[in-house]
GROMACS .gro file of C-alpha atoms in nm:
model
  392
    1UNK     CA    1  -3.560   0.044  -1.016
    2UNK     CA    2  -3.432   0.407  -1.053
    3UNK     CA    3  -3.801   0.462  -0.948
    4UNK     CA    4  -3.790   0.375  -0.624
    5UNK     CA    5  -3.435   0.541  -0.643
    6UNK     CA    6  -3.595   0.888  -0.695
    7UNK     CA    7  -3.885   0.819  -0.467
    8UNK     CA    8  -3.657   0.752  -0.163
    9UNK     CA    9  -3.462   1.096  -0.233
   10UNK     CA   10  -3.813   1.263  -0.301
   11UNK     CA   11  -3.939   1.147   0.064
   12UNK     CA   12  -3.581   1.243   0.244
   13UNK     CA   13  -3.572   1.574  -0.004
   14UNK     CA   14  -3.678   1.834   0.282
   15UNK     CA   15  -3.437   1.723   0.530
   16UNK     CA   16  -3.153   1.728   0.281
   17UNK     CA   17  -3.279   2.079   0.191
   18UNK     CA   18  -3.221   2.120   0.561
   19UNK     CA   19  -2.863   1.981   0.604
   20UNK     CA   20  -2.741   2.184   0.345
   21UNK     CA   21  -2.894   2.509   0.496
   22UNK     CA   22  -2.745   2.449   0.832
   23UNK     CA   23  -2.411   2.376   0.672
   24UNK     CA   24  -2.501   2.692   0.424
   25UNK     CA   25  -2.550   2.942   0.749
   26UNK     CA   26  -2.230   2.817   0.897
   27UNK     CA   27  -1.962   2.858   0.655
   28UNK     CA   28  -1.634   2.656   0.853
   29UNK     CA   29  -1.284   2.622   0.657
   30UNK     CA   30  -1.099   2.309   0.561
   31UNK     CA   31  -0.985   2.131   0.820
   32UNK     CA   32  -1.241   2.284   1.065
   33UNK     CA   33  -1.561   2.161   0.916
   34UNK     CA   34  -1.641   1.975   1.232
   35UNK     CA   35  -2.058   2.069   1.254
   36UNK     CA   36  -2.036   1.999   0.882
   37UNK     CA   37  -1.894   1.644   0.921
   38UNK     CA   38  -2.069   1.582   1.224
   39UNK     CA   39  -2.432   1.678   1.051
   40UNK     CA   40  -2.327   1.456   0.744
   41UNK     CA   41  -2.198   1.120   0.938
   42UNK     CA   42  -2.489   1.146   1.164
   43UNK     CA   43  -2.746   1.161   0.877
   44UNK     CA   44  -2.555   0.847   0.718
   45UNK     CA   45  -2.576   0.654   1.051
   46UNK     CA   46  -2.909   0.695   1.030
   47UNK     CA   47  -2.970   0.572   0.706
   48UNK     CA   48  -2.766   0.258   0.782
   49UNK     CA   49  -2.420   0.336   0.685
   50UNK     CA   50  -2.106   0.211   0.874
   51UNK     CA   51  -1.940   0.521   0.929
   52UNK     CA   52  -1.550   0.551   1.023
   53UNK     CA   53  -1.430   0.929   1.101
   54UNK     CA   54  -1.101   1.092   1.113
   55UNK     CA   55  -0.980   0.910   0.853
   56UNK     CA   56  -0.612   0.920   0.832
   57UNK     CA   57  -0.566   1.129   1.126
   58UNK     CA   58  -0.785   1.407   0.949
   59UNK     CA   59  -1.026   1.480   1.212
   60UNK     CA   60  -1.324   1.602   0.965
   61UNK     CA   61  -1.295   1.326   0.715
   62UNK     CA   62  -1.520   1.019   0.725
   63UNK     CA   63  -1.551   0.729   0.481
   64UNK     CA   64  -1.936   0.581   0.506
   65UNK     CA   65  -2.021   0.236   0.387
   66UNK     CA   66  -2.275   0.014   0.276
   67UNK     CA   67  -2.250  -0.301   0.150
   68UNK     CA   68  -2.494  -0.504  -0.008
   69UNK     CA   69  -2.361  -0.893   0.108
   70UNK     CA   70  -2.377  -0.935  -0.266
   71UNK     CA   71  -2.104  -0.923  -0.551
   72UNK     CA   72  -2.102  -0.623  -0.759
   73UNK     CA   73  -1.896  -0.300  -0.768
   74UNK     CA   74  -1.797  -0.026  -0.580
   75UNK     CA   75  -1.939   0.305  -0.634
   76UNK     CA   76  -1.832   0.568  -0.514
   77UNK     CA   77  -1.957   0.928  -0.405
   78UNK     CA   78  -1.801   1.204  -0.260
   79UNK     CA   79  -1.865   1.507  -0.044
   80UNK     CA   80  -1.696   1.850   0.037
   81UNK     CA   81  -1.819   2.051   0.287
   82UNK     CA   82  -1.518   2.350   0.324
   83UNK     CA   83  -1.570   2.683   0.269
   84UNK     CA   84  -1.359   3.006   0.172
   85UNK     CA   85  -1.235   3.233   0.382
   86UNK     CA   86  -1.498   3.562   0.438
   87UNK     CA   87  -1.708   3.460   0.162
   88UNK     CA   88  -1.837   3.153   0.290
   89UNK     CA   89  -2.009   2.898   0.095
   90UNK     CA   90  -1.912   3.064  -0.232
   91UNK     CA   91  -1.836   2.741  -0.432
   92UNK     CA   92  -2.165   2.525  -0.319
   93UNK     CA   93  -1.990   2.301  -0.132
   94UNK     CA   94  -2.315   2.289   0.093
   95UNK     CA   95  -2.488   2.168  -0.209
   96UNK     CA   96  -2.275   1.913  -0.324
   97UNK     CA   97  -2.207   1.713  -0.023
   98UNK     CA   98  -2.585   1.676  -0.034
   99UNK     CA   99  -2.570   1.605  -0.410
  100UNK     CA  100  -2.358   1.328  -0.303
  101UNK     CA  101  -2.489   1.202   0.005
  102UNK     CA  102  -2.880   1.230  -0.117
  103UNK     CA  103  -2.762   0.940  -0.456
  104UNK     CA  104  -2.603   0.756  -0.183
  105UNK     CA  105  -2.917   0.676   0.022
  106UNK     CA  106  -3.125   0.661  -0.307
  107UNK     CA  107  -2.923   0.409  -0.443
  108UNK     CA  108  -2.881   0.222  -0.133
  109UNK     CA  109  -3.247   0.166  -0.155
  110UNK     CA  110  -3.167  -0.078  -0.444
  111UNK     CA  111  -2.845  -0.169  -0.385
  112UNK     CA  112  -3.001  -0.498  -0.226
  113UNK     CA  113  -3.115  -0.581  -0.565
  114UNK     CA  114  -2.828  -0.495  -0.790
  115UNK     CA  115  -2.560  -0.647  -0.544
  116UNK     CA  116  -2.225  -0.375  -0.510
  117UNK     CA  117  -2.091  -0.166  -0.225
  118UNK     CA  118  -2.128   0.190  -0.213
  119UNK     CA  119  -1.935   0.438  -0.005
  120UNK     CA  120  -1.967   0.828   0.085
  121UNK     CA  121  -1.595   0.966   0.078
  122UNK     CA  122  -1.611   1.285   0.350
  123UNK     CA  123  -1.296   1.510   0.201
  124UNK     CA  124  -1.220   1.799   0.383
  125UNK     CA  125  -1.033   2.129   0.277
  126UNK     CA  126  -1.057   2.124  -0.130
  127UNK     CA  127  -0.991   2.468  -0.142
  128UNK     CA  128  -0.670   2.387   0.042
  129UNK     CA  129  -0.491   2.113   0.154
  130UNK     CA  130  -0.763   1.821  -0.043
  131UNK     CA  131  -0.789   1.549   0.155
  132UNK     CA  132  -0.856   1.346  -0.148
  133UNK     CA  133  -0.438   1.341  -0.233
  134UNK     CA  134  -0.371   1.177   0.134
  135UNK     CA  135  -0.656   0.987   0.040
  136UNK     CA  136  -0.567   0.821  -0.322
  137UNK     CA  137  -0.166   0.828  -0.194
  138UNK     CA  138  -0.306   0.562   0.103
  139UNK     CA  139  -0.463   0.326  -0.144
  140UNK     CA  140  -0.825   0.416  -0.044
  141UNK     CA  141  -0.973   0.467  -0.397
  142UNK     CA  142  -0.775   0.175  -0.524
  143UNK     CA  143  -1.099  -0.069  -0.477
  144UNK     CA  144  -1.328   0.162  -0.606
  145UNK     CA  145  -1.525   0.132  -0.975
  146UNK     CA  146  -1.622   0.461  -0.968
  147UNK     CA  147  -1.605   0.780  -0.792
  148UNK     CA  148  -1.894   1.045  -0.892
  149UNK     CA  149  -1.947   1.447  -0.761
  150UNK     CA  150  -2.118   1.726  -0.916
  151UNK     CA  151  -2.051   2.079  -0.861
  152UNK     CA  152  -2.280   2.374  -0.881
  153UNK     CA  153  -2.217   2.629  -1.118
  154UNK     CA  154  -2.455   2.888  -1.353
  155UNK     CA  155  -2.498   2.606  -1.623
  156UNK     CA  156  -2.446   2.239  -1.722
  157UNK     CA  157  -2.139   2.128  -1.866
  158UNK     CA  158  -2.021   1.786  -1.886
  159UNK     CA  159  -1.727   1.646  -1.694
  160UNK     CA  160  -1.402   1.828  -1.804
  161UNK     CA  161  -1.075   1.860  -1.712
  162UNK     CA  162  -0.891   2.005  -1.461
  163UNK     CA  163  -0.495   2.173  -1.369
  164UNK     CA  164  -0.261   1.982  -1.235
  165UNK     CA  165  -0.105   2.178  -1.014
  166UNK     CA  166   0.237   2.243  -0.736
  167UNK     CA  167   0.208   2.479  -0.467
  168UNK     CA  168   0.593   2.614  -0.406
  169UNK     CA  169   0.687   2.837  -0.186
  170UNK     CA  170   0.998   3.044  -0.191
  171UNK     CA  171   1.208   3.190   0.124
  172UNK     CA  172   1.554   3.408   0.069
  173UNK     CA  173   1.716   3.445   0.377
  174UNK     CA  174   1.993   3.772   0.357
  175UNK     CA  175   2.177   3.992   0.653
  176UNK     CA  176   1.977   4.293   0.770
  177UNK     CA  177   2.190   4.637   0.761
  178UNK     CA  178   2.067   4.973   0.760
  179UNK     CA  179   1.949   5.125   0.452
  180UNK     CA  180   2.115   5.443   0.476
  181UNK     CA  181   2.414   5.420   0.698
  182UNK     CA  182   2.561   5.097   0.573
  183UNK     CA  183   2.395   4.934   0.312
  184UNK     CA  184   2.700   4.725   0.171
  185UNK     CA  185   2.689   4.496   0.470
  186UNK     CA  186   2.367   4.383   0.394
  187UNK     CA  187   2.188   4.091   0.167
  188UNK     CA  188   1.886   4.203   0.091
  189UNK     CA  189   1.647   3.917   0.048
  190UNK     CA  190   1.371   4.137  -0.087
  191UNK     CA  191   1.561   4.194  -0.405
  192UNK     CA  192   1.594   3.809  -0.434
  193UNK     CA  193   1.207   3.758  -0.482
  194UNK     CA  194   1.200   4.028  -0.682
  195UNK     CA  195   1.471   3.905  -0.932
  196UNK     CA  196   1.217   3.588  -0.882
  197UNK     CA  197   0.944   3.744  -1.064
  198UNK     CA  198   1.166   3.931  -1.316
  199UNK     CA  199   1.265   3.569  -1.392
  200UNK     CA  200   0.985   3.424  -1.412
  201UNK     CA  201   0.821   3.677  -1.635
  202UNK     CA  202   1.059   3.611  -1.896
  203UNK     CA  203   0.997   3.218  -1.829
  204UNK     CA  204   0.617   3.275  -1.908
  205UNK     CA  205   0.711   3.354  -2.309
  206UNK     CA  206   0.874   3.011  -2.347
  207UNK     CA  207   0.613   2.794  -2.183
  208UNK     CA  208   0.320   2.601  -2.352
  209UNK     CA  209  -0.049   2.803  -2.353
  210UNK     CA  210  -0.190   2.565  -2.088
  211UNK     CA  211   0.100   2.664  -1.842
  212UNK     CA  212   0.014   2.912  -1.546
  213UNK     CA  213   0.251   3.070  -1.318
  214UNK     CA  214   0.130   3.231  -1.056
  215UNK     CA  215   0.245   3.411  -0.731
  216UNK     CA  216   0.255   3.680  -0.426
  217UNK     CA  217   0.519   3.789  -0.220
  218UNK     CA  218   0.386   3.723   0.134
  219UNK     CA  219   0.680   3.872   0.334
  220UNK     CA  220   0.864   4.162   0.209
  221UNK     CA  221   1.057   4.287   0.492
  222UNK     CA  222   0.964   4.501   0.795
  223UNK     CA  223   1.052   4.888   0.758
  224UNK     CA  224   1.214   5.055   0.475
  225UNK     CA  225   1.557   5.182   0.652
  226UNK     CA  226   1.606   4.813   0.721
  227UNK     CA  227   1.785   4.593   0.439
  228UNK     CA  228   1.548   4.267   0.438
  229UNK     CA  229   1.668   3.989   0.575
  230UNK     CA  230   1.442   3.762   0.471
  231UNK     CA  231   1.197   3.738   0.212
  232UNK     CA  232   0.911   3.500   0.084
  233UNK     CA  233   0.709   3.436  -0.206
  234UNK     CA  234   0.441   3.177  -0.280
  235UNK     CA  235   0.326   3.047  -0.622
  236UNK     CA  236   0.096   2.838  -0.784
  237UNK     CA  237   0.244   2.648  -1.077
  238UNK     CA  238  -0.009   2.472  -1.296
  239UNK     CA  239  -0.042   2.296  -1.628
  240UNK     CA  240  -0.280   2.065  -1.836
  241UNK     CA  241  -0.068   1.760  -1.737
  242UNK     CA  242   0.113   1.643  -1.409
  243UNK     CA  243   0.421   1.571  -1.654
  244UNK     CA  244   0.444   1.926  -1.805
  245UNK     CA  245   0.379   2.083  -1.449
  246UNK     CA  246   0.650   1.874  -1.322
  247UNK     CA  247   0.839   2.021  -1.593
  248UNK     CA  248   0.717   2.392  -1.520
  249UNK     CA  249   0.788   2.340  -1.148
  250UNK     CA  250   1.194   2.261  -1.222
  251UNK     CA  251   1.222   2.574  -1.436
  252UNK     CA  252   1.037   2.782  -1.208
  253UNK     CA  253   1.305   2.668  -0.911
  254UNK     CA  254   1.551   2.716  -1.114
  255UNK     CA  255   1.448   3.090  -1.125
  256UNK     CA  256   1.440   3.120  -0.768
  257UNK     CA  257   1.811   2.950  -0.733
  258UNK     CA  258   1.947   3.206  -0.945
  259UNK     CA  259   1.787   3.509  -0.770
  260UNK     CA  260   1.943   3.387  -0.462
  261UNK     CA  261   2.307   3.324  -0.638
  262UNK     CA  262   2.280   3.689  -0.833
  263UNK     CA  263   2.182   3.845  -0.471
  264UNK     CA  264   2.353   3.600  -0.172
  265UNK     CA  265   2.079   3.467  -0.040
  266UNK     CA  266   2.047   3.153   0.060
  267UNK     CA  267   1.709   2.975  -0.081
  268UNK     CA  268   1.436   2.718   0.088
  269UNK     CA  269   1.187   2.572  -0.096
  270UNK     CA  270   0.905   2.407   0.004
  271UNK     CA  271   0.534   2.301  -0.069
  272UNK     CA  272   0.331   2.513   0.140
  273UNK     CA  273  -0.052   2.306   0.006
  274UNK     CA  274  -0.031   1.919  -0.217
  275UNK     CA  275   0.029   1.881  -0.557
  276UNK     CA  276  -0.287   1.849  -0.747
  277UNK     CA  277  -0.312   1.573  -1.068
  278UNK     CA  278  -0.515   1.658  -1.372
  279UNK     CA  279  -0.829   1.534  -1.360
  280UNK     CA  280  -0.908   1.221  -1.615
  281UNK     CA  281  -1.268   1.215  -1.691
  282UNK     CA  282  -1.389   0.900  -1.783
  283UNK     CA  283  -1.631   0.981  -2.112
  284UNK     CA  284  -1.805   0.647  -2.076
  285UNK     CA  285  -1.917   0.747  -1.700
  286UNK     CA  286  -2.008   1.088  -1.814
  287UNK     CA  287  -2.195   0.986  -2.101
  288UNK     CA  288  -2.384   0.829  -1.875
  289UNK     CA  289  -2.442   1.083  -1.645
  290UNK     CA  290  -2.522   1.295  -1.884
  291UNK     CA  291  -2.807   1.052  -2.043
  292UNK     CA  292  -2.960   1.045  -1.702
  293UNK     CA  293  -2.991   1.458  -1.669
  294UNK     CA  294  -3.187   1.436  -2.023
  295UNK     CA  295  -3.419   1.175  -1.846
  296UNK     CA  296  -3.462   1.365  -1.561
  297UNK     CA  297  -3.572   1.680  -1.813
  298UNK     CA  298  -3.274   1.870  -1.851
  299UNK     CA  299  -3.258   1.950  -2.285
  300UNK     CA  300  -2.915   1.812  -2.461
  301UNK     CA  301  -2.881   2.162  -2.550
  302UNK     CA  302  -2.842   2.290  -2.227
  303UNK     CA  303  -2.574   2.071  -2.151
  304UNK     CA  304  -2.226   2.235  -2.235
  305UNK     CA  305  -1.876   2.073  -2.339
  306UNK     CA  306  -1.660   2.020  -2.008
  307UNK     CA  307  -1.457   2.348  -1.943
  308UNK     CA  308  -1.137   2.356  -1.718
  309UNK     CA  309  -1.194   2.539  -1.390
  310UNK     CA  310  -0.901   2.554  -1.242
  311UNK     CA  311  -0.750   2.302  -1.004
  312UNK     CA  312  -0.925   2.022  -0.824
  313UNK     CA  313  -0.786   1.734  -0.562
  314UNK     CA  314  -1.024   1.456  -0.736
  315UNK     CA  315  -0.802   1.522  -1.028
  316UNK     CA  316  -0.594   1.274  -0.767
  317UNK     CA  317  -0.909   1.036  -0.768
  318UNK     CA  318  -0.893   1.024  -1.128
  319UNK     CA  319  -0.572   0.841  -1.136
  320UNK     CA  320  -0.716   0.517  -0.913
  321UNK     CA  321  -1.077   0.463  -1.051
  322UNK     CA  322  -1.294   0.601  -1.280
  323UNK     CA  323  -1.414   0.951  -1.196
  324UNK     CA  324  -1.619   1.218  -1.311
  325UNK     CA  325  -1.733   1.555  -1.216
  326UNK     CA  326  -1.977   1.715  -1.386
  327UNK     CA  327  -2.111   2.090  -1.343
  328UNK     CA  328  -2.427   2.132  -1.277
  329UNK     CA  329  -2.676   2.432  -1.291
  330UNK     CA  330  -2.828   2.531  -0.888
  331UNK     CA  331  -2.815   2.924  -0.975
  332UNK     CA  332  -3.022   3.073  -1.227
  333UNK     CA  333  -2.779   3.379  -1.303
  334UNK     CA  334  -2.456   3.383  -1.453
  335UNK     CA  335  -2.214   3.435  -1.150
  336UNK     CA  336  -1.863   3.273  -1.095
  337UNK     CA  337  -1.806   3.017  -0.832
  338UNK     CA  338  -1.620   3.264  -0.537
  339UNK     CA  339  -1.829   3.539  -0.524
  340UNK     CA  340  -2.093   3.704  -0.285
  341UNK     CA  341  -2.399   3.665  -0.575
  342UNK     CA  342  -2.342   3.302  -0.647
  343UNK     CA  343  -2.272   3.210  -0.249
  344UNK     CA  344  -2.672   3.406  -0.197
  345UNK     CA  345  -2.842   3.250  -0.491
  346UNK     CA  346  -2.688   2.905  -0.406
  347UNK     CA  347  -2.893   2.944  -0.038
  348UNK     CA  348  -3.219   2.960  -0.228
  349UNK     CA  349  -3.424   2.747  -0.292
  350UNK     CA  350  -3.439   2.686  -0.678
  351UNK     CA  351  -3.065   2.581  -0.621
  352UNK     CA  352  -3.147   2.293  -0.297
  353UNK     CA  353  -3.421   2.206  -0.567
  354UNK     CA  354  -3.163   2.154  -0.847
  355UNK     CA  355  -2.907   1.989  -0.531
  356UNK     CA  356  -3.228   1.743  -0.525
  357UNK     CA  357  -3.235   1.630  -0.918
  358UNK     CA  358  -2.833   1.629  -0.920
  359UNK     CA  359  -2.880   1.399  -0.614
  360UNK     CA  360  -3.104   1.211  -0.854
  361UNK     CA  361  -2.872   1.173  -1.157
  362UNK     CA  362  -2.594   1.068  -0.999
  363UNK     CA  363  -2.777   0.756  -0.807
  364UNK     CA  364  -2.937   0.719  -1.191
  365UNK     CA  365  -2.532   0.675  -1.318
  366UNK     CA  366  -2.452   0.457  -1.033
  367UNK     CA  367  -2.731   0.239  -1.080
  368UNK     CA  368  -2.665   0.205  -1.470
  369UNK     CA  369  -2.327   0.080  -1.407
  370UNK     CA  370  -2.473  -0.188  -1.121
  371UNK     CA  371  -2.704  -0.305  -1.380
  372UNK     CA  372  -2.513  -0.295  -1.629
  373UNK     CA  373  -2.265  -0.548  -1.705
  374UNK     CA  374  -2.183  -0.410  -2.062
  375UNK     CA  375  -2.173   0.009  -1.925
  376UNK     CA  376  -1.916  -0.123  -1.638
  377UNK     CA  377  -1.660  -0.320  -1.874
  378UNK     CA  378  -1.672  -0.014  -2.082
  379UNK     CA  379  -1.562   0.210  -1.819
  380UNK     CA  380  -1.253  -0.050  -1.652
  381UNK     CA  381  -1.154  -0.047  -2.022
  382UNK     CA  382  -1.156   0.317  -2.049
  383UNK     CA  383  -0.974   0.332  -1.707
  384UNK     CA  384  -0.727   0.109  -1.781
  385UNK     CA  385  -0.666   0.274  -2.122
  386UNK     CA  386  -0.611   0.611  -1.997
  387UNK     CA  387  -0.359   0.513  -1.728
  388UNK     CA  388  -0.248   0.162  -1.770
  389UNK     CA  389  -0.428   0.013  -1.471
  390UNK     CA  390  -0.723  -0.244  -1.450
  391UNK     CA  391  -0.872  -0.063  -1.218
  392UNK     CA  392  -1.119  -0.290  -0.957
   0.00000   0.00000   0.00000
């Protein structure tokens, strides 16, 4: 079966390679991914998928189905397609909506035979404002057995973790004066954000190693004879758990409350992107991913623990249905993710090659848990261990 899997991708292999060099040469940021999301839903279309866009009022998402009339579960893969401001396709994002969308029309090629529904999940603007958390808040993963994406990187590692992670901004409103000629009637909101960080720094010695607290101050004030009236500052706030960076997140307000009570100001806070979960790999899923690399050729030894990059929106996933999110090697040079060398070397073609046998393991995982009776109870039971839900 995963035979005819592989040969489908194989035959459809150059046009993916050409999908993801169109999306490649024309870098667009979340939310504005609209020849992206139009290239991707049209290719789906074509390959028989029901596609719905603009899901939930997001005009570059899409949700793509395929169903096989037969009872079985629902896989799940997704796609990103945003890129980063002025460096472009920096994180691979070209590559891994292909990843995603070349397993989903391999596996559909079977899917007749093992009985399921599978589904393409178009999320706009990870870097940003992840469409996935609107997503898993509406219900829409609730259904699903499991959710599967690789990202590109320099070298395989096996699904990880991830941050979870609050986006807070801070804004001290004060009374402008003049700097020189009357400087007691003003309330400088400048000095608020700045008592902000002071605070803050201190905060950092009493919080646990996984904790991150990070920020700019993204208005200062306009001219320095004028006392600032208003003031902003933006931080991320990030942890290993959604718990602890709830936690974090009160302290860290906390700080900001009493820089506006030691200076006068009055104090907004807000969220200026959504909160980001941890991401809860599902070890049963990802042993099985990573069983199907080794068949495809890729040594056990190449294949590194799971590392935590950062913050993703999936980590939102995680929490309805079984999830992983492996990385995956497309560059042969050790660059990080977000810079001008890996954005070039992921254009080339030894990395669409590598988008081609990612494309191929994750159909390969999919296709193990449709067969396999046995692999699927293990991962519900795994789901429904780690957060107390039966999942699908």
């Amino acid at each position: 079966m995963k035979s005819t899997i592989f040969e489908t991708i194989d035959r459809h292999a150059e046009r993916f390679k050409a999908i993801s060099r169109f999306i490649g040469a024309n870098p667009e940021l979340g939310h504005e991914e609209f020849l992206a999301a139009a290239r991707l839903t049209d290719e789906l279309a074509e390959h028989g998928f029901t596609v719905e866009r603009g899901i939930l009022g997001i005009e570059t998402s899409f949700i793509a189905t395929y169903d096989s009339g037969k009872p079985g579960p629902v896989v799940a893969f997704l796609a990103e397609y945003d890129a980063l401001p002025e460096l472009g396709h920096a994180c691979g994002h070209h590559l891994i909506c292909m990843m995603s969308i070349g397993a989903a029309v391999g596996l559909k090629s079977v899917i007749g035979q093992t009985g399921g529904s599978l589904r393409v999940y178009g999320t706009p603007a990870e870097e940003t404002k992840g469409a996935k958390v609107p997503m898993a808040e509406a219900g829409l993963f609730d259904d699903v057995d499991i959710a599967l994406m690789a990202h590109p990187f320099y070298r395989y590692e096996r699904s990880g973790s991830s941050l979870a992670m609050d986006a807070l901004q801070f804004e001290f409103f004060g009374r402008a004066a003049h700097a020189a000629a009357n400087p007691e009637e003003g309330v400088n909101a400048l000095d608020a954000v700045l008592q902000l960080f002071n605070g803050l720094n201190a905060l950092r010695q009493q919080l646990q190693p996984d904790a991150r607290v990070h920020g700019i101050i993204n208005s200062g004030g306009q001219a320095p004879n004028i006392i600032p009236d208003y003031a902003s500052a933006q931080f991320y706030v990030r942890s290993a758990s959604r718990a602890y960076t709830d936690l974090v997140a009160r302290k860290v307000k906390a700080c900001a409350e009493g820089a506006a009570l030691q200076t006068g100001c009055t104090l907004q806070i807000s969220n200026y992107e959504y909160s980001y979960d941890e991401l809860r790999t599902n070890e049963t899923l990802s042993a099985a991913f990573t069983r199907n690399l080794e068949a495809l050729g890729i040594p056990a030894a190449d294949i590194a623990d799971g590392n935590d990059h950062g913050s993703l929106d999936l980590g939102n996933v995680s929490t309805r249905c079984a999830t992983i999110h492996p990385f995956v090697r497309t560059v042969g040079e050790r660059h990080s993710l977000h810079t001008r060398e890996f954005r070039d070397l992921a254009q080339q073609e030894p990395a669409l090659d590598n988008m081609i046998l990612t494309a191929k393991a994750l159909a390969g995982t999919a296709c193990d848990v449709l067969c396999d009776p046995g692999l699927l109870a293990a991962v519900r039971a795994e789901f429904a261990a780690m957060t107390g839900q039966s999942g699908s």
